[in-house]
Tab-separated table of C-alpha atoms and ligand atoms in Angstrom:
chain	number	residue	atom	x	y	z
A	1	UNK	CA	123.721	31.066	105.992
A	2	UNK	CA	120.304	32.367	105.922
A	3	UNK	CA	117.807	30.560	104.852
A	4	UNK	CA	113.991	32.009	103.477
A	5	UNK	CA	111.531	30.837	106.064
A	6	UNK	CA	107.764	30.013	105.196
A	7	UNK	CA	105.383	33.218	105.892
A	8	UNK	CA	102.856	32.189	108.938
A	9	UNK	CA	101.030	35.933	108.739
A	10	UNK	CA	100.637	38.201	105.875
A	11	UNK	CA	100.126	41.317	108.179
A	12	UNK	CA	102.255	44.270	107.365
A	13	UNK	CA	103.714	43.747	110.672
A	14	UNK	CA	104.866	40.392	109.994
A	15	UNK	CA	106.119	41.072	106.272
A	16	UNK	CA	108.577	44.115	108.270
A	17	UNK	CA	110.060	41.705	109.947
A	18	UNK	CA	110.770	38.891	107.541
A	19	UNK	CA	112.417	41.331	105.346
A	20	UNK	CA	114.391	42.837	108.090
A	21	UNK	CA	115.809	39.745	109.057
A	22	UNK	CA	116.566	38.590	105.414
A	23	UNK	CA	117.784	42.009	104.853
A	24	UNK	CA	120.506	41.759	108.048
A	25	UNK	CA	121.436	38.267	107.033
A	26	UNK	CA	122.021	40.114	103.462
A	27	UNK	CA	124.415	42.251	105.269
A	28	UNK	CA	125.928	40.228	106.953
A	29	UNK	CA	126.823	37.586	104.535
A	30	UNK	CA	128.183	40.815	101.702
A	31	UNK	CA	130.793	41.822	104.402
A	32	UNK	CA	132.107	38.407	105.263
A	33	UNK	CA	132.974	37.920	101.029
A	34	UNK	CA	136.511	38.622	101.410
A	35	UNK	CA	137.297	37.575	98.253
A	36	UNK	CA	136.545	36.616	94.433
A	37	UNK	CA	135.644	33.023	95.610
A	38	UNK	CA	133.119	33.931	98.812
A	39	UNK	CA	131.755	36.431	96.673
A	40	UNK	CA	130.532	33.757	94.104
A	41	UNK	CA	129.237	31.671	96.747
A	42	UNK	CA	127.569	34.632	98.412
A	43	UNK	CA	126.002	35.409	94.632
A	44	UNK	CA	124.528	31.814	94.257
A	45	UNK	CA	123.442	31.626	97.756
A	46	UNK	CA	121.377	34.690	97.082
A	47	UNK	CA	120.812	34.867	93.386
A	48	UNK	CA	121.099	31.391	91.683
A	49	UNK	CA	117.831	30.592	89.634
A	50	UNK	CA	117.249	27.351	91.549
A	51	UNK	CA	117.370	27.794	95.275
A	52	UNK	CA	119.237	30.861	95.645
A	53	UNK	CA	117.221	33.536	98.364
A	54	UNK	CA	115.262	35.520	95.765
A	55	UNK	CA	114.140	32.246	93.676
A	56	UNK	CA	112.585	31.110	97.303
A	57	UNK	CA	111.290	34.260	98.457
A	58	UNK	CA	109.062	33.998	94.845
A	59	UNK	CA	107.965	30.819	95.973
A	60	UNK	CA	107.571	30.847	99.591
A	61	UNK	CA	106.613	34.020	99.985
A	62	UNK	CA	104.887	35.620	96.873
A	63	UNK	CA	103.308	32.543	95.407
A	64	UNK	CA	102.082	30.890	98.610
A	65	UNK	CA	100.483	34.305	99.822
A	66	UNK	CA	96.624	34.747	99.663
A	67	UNK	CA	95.326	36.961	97.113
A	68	UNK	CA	94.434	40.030	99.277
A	69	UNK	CA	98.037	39.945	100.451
A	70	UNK	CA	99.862	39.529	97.013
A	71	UNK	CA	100.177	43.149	95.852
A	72	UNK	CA	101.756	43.859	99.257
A	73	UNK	CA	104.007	40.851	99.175
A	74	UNK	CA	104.780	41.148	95.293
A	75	UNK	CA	105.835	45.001	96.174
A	76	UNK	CA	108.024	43.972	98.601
A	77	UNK	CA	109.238	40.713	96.902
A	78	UNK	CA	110.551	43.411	93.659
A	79	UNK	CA	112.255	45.744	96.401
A	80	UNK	CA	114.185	42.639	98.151
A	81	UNK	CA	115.441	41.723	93.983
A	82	UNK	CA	116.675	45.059	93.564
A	83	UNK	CA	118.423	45.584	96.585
A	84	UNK	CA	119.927	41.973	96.625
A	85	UNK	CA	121.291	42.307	93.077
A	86	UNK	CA	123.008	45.609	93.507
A	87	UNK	CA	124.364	44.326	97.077
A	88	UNK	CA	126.019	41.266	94.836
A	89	UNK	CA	126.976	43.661	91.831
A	90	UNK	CA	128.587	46.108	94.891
A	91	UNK	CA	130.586	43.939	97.060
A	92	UNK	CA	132.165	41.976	94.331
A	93	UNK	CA	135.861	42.062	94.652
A	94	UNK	CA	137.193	45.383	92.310
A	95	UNK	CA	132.991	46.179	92.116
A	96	UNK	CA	133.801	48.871	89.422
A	97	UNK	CA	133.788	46.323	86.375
A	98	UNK	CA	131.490	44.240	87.648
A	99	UNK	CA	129.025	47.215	88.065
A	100	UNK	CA	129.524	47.829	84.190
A	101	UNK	CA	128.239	44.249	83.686
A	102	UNK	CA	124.914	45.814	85.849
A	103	UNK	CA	123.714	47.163	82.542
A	104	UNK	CA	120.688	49.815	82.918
A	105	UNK	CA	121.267	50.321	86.310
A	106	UNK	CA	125.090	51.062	85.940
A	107	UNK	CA	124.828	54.424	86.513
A	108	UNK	CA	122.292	54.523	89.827
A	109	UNK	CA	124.719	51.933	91.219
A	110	UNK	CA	127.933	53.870	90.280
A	111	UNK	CA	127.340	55.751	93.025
A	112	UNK	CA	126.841	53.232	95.735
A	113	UNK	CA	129.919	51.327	94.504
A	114	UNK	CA	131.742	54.639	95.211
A	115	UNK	CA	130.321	54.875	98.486
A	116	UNK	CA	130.550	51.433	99.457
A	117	UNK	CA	134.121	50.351	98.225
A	118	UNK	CA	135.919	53.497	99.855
A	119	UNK	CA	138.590	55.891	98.510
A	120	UNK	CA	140.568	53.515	96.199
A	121	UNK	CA	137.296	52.881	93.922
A	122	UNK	CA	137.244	54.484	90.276
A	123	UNK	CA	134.392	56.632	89.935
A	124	UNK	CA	134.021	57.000	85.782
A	125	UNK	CA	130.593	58.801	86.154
A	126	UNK	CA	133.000	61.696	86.764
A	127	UNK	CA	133.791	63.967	83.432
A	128	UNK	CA	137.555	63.094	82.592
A	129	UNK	CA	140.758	65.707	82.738
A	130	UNK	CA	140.706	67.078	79.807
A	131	UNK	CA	143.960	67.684	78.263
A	132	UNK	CA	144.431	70.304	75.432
A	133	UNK	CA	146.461	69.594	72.407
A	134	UNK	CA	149.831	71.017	72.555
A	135	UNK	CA	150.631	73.100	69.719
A	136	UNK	CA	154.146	74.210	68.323
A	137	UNK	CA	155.990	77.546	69.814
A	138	UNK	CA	155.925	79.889	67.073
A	139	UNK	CA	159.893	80.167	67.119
A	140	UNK	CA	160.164	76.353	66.500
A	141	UNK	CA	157.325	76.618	64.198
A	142	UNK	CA	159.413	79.449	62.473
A	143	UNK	CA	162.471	77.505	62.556
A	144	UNK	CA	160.464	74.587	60.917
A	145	UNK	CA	159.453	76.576	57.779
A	146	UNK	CA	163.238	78.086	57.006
A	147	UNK	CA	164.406	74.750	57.454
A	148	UNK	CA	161.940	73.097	55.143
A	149	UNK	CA	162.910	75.879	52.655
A	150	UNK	CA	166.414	75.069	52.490
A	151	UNK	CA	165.910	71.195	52.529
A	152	UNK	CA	163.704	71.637	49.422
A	153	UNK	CA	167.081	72.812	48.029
A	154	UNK	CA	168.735	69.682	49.127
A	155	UNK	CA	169.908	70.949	52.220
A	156	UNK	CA	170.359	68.667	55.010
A	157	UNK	CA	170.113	69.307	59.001
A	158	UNK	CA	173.380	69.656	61.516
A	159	UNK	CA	173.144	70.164	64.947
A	160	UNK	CA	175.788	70.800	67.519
A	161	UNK	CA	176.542	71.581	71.107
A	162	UNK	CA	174.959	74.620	73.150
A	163	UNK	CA	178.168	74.410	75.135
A	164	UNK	CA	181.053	74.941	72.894
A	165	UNK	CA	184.748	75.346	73.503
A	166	UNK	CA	186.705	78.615	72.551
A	167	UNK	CA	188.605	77.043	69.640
A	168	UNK	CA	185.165	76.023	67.216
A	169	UNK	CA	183.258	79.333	68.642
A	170	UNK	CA	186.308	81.523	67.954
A	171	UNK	CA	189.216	80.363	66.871
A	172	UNK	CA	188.662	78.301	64.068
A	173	UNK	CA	185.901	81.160	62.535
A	174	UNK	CA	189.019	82.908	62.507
A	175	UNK	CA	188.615	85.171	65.149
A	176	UNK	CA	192.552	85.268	66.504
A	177	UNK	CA	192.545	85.078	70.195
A	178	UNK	CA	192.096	88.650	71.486
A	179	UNK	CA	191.132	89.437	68.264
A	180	UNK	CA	188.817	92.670	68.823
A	181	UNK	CA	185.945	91.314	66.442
A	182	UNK	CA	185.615	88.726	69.570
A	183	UNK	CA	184.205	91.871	71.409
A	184	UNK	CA	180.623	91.563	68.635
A	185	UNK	CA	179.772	89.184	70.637
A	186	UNK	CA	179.439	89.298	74.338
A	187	UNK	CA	179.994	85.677	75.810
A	188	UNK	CA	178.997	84.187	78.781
A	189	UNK	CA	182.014	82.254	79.505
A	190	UNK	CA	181.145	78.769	82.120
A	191	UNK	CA	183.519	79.259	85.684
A	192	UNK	CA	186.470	78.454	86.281
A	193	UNK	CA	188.161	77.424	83.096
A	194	UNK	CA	191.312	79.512	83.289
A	195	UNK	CA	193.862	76.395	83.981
A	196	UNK	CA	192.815	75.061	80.422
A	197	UNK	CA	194.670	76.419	77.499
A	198	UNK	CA	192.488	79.255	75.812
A	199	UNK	CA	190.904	77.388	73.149
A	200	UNK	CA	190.089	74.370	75.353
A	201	UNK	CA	187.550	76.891	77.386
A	202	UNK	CA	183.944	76.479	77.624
A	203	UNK	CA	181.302	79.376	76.791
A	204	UNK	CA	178.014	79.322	75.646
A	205	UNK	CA	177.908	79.472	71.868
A	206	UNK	CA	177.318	83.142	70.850
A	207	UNK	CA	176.146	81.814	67.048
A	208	UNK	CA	175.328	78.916	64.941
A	209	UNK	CA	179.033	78.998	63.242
A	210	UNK	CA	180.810	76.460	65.132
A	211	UNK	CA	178.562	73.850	63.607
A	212	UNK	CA	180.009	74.486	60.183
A	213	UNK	CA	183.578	73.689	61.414
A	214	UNK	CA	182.303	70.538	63.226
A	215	UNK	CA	180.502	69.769	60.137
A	216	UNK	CA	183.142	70.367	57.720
A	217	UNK	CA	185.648	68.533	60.051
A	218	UNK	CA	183.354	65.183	59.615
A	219	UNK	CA	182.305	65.627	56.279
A	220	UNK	CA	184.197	65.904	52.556
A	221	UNK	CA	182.683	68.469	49.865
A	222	UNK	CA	179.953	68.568	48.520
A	223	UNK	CA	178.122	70.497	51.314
A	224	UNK	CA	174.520	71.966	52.102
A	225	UNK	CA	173.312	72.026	55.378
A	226	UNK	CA	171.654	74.245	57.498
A	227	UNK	CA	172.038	74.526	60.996
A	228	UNK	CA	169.588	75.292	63.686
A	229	UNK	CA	169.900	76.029	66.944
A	230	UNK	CA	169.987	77.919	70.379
A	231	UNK	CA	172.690	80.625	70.950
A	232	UNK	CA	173.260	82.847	73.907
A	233	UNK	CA	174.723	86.576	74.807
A	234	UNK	CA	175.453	88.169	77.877
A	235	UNK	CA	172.459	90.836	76.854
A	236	UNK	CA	170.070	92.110	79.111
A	237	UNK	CA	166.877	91.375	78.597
A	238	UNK	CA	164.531	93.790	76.928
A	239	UNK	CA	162.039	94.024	74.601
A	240	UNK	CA	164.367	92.961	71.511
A	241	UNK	CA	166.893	91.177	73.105
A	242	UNK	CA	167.335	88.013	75.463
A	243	UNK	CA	170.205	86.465	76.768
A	244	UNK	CA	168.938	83.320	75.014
A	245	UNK	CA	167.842	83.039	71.336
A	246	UNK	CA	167.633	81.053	68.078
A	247	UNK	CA	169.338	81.490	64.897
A	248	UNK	CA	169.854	79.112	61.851
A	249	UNK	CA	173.123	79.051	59.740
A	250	UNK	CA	173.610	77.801	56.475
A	251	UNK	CA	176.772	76.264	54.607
A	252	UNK	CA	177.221	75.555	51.076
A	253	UNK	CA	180.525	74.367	50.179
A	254	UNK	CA	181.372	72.965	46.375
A	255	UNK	CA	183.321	73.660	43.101
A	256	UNK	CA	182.755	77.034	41.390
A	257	UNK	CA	180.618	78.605	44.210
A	258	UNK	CA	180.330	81.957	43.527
A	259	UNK	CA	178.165	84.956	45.113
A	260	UNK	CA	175.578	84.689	42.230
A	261	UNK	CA	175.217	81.221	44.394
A	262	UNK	CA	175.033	83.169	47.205
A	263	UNK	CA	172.524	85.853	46.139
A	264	UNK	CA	170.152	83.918	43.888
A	265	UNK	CA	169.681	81.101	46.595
A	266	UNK	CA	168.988	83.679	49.271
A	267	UNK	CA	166.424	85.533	47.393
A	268	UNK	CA	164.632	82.440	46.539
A	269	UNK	CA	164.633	81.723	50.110
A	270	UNK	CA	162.720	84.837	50.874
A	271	UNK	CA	160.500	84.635	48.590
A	272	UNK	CA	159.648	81.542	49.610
A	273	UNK	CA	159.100	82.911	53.002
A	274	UNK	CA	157.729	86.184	53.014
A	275	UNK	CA	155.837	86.109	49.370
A	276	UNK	CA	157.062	86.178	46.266
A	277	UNK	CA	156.657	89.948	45.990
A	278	UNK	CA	159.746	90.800	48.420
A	279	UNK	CA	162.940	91.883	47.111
A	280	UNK	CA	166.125	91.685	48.562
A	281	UNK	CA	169.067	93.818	48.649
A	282	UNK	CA	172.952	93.585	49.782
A	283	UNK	CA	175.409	95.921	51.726
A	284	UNK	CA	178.791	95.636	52.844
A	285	UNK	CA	179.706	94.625	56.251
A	286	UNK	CA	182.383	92.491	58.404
A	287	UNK	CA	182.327	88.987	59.748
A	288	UNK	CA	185.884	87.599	60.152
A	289	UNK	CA	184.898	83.709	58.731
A	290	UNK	CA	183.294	85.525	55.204
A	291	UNK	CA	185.028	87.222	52.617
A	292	UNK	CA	183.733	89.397	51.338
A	293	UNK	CA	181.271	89.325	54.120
A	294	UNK	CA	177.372	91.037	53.060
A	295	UNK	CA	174.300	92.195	55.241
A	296	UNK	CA	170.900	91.291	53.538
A	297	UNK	CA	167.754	93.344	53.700
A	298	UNK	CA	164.198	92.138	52.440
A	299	UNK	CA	162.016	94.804	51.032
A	300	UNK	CA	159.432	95.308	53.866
A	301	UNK	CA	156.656	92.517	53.768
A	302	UNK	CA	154.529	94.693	56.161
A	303	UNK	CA	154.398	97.919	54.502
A	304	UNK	CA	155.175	96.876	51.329
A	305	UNK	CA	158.560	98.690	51.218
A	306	UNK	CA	156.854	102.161	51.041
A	307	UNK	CA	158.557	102.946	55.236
A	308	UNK	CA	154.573	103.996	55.486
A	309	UNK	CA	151.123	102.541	56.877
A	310	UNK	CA	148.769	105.028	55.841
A	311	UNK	CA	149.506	108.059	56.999
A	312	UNK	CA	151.259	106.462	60.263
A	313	UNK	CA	154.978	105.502	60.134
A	314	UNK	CA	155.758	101.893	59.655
A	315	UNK	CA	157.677	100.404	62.867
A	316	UNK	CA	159.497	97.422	61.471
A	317	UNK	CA	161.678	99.110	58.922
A	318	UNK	CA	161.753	102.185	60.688
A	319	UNK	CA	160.022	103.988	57.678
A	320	UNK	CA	162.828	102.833	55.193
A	321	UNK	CA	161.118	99.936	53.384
A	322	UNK	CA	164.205	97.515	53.932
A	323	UNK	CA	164.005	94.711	57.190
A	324	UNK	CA	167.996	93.635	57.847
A	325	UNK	CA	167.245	90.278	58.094
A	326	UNK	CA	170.688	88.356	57.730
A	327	UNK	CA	174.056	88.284	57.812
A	328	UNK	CA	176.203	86.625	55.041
A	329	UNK	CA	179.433	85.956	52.910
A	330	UNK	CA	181.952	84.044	51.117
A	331	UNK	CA	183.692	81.443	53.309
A	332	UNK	CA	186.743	82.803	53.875
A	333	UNK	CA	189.942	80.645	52.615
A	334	UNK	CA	191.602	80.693	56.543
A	335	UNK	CA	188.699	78.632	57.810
A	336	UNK	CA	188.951	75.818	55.304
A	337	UNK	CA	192.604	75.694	56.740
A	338	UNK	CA	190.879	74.762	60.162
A	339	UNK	CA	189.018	71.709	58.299
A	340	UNK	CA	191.651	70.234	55.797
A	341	UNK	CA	189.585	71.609	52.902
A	342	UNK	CA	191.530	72.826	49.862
A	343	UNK	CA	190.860	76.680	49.174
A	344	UNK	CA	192.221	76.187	45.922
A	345	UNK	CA	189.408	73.434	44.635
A	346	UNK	CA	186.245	74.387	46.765
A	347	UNK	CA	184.716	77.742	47.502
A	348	UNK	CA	181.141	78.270	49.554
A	349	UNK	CA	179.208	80.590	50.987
A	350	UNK	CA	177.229	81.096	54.624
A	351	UNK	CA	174.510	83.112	56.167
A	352	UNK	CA	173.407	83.190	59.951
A	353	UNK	CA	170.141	84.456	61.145
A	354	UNK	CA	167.704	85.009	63.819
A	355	UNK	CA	164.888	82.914	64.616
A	356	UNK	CA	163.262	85.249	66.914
A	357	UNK	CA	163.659	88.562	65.175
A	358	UNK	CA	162.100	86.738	61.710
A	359	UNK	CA	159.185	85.310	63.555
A	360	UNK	CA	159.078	88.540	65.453
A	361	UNK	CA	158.402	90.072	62.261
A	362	UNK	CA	156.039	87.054	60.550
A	363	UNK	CA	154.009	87.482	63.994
A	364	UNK	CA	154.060	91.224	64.354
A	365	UNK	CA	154.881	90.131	67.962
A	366	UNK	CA	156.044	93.299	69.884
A	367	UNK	CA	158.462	91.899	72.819
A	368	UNK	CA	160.793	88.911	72.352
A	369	UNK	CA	160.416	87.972	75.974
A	370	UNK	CA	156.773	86.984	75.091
A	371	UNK	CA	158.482	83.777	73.632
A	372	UNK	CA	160.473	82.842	76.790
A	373	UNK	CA	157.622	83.918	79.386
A	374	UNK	CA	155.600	80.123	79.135
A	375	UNK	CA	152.326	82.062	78.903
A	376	UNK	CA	149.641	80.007	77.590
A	377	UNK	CA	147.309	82.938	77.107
A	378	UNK	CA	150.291	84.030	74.379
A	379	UNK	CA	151.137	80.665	73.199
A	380	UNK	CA	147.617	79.720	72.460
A	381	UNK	CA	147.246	82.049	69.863
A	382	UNK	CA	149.578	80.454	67.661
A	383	UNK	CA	147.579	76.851	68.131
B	401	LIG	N1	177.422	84.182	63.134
B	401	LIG	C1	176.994	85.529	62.768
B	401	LIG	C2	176.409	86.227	63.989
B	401	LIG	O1	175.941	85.547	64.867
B	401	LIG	C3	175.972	85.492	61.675
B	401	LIG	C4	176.559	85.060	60.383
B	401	LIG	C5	177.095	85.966	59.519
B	401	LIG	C6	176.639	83.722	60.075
B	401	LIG	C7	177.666	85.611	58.325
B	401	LIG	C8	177.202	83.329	58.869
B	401	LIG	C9	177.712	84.283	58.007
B	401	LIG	O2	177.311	82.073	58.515
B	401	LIG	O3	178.287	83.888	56.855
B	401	LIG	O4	176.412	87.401	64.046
């Protein structure tokens, strides 16, 4: 262990050398502290108020130098505290925390801890990674608001399986096997099935539906729920279709409903949705588990129902003021057969629609694939 020896010449010369040996013996002595225990040893050896290295070289050195050599020594005597206390703060054991405890000179010796303690050391003079916020994709976001419309209403929230067999996506809608209303909805059927009895086959769902027989299967009368979810069709893609989108289905079943239920609840729905200045309007049409079975159309939100902007024509209603935005119905009495419900006490009504196509239209987003493409440049917009 080093030890300060007493100054015999003040001359520049001899100063050099007294701090270049005390400054190898420094070296020396910060590479052999192999761990937390040598390194506290090391410390007091060279820092401890009585008798540690710097307390001597004040004594020996500074104070018992004549006064024409005292600003040299006291210069030299300040550089040997400085570089002693940052050797101690650097070579400690995990030196990043104990450089924090270096106070003002924590930054200045961030650096040398870096360079000193090698590749594993944490550096946290450099900026962090910044990570964005996350915001939600404006189909969810979409889906979010219809849903919170309906539960308002006292609707509650199903969910059901992507994959679904033949018999809930068909068969118990009522769509006989190789019925030709089947042929509405082109299914991508999963490989290999054909040794299983039809309605035992797996396909991706093609709608929402089959969640209202799994529902009503689990679950006596009174019912309101709504039903979110992702659906797919063997569609190619294009700038209004995907093989993969959202719609969200809805299921009332009771006493004494009746299509006023049906109409007055779906109007306040898009009110609530697109402003309360939209009107809505039913037509005839055919879906085999609703009778009678209805198409809704919302007055146009974007042009106001006039089919014009200006003087150019408007795009979303194709200039005829009306957006087809769902499809509809009584349930009809064959599907309550499927579920053990009694067509002669209850009666309900449904609706299915799209996800995509209404926040297509909320958006004024031109291409449905910009939903599925993951481009942050597109997605941001909606943060
Ligand atoms: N499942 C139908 C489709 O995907 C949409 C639909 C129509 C759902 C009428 C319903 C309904 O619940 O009553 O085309």
């Amino acid at each position: 262990m080093y030890t300060v020896p007493k100054l015999k010449s003040y001359s520049a010369a001899a100063l050099d050398k007294a701090v270049e040996k005390l400054l190898a013996a420094l070296k020396q002595e910060a590479a052999a502290a192999k761990n937390e225990a040598d390194w506290k040893t090391f410390r007091d050896h060279w820092m401890a108020r009585k008798n540690g290295v710097l307390t001597q070289i004040n004594d020996l050195w500074l104070k018992a130098a004549p006064k024409d050599a005292k600003r040299e020594v006291g210069q030299r005597v300040n550089e040997l505290k400085a570089t002693v206390t940052q050797a101690v703060d650097n070579f400690r054991p995990g030196a990043a925390t104990a450089v924090i405890r270096a106070g003002a000179s924590v930054k200045a010796s961030l650096g040398t801890v870096v360079a000193t303690a090698g590749p594993d050391a944490l550096d946290i003079t450099l900026p962090g990674i910044p990570r964005p916020l996350g915001a939600e994709h404006p189909v969810i976001k979409t889906v979010h608001e219809i849903v919170s419309v309906f539960r308002n209403l006292g609707y509650s929230v199903q969910e059901g399986p992507v994959i679904e067999t033949d018999y809930y996506n068909f068969e118990a809608l009522n769509f006989p096997p190789n019925h030709p209303a089947r042929d509405t909805q082109d299914t991508l059927f999963i490989a290999r099935q054909e040794a299983k009895p039809q309605r035992e086959r797996l396909l991706l769902r093609t709608h929402t539906s089959p969640v209202q027989i799994r529902t009503m299967e689990k679950m006596k009368p009174p019912v309101r729920i709504v039903i979110p979810g992702m659906v797919h069709r063997n569609d190619p893609p294009d700038a209004s279709h995907s093989p993969m989108f959202h719609q969200i289905e809805g299921l009332a079943v009771d006493t004494n409903i009746t299509f006023c239920d049906l109409k007055g609840t779906l109007d306040h729905a898009m009110k609530a949705l697109f402003g309360s200045s939209v009107k809505t309007s039913f037509r005839p049409s055919f879906f085999p588990f609703t009778e009678p079975s209805a198409e809704m159309l919302v007055s146009c939100f974007i042009c106001g129902g006039s089919g014009k902007r200006g003087s150019e024509p408007c795009r979303p209603c194709k200039q005829t003021g009306w957006i087809e935005i769902l499809g509809c119905g009584m349930v009809d009495p064959n599907v309550y057969g499927f579920v053990n419900y009694d067509p002669k006490k209850v009666s309900g009504f449904a609706f299915g629609m799209g996800a995509d196509r209404i926040a297509i239209l909320k958006y004024g987003v031109d291409d449905i694939q910009l939903f599925f493409n993951g481009d942050v440049r597109f997605l941001e917009q909606f943060g």
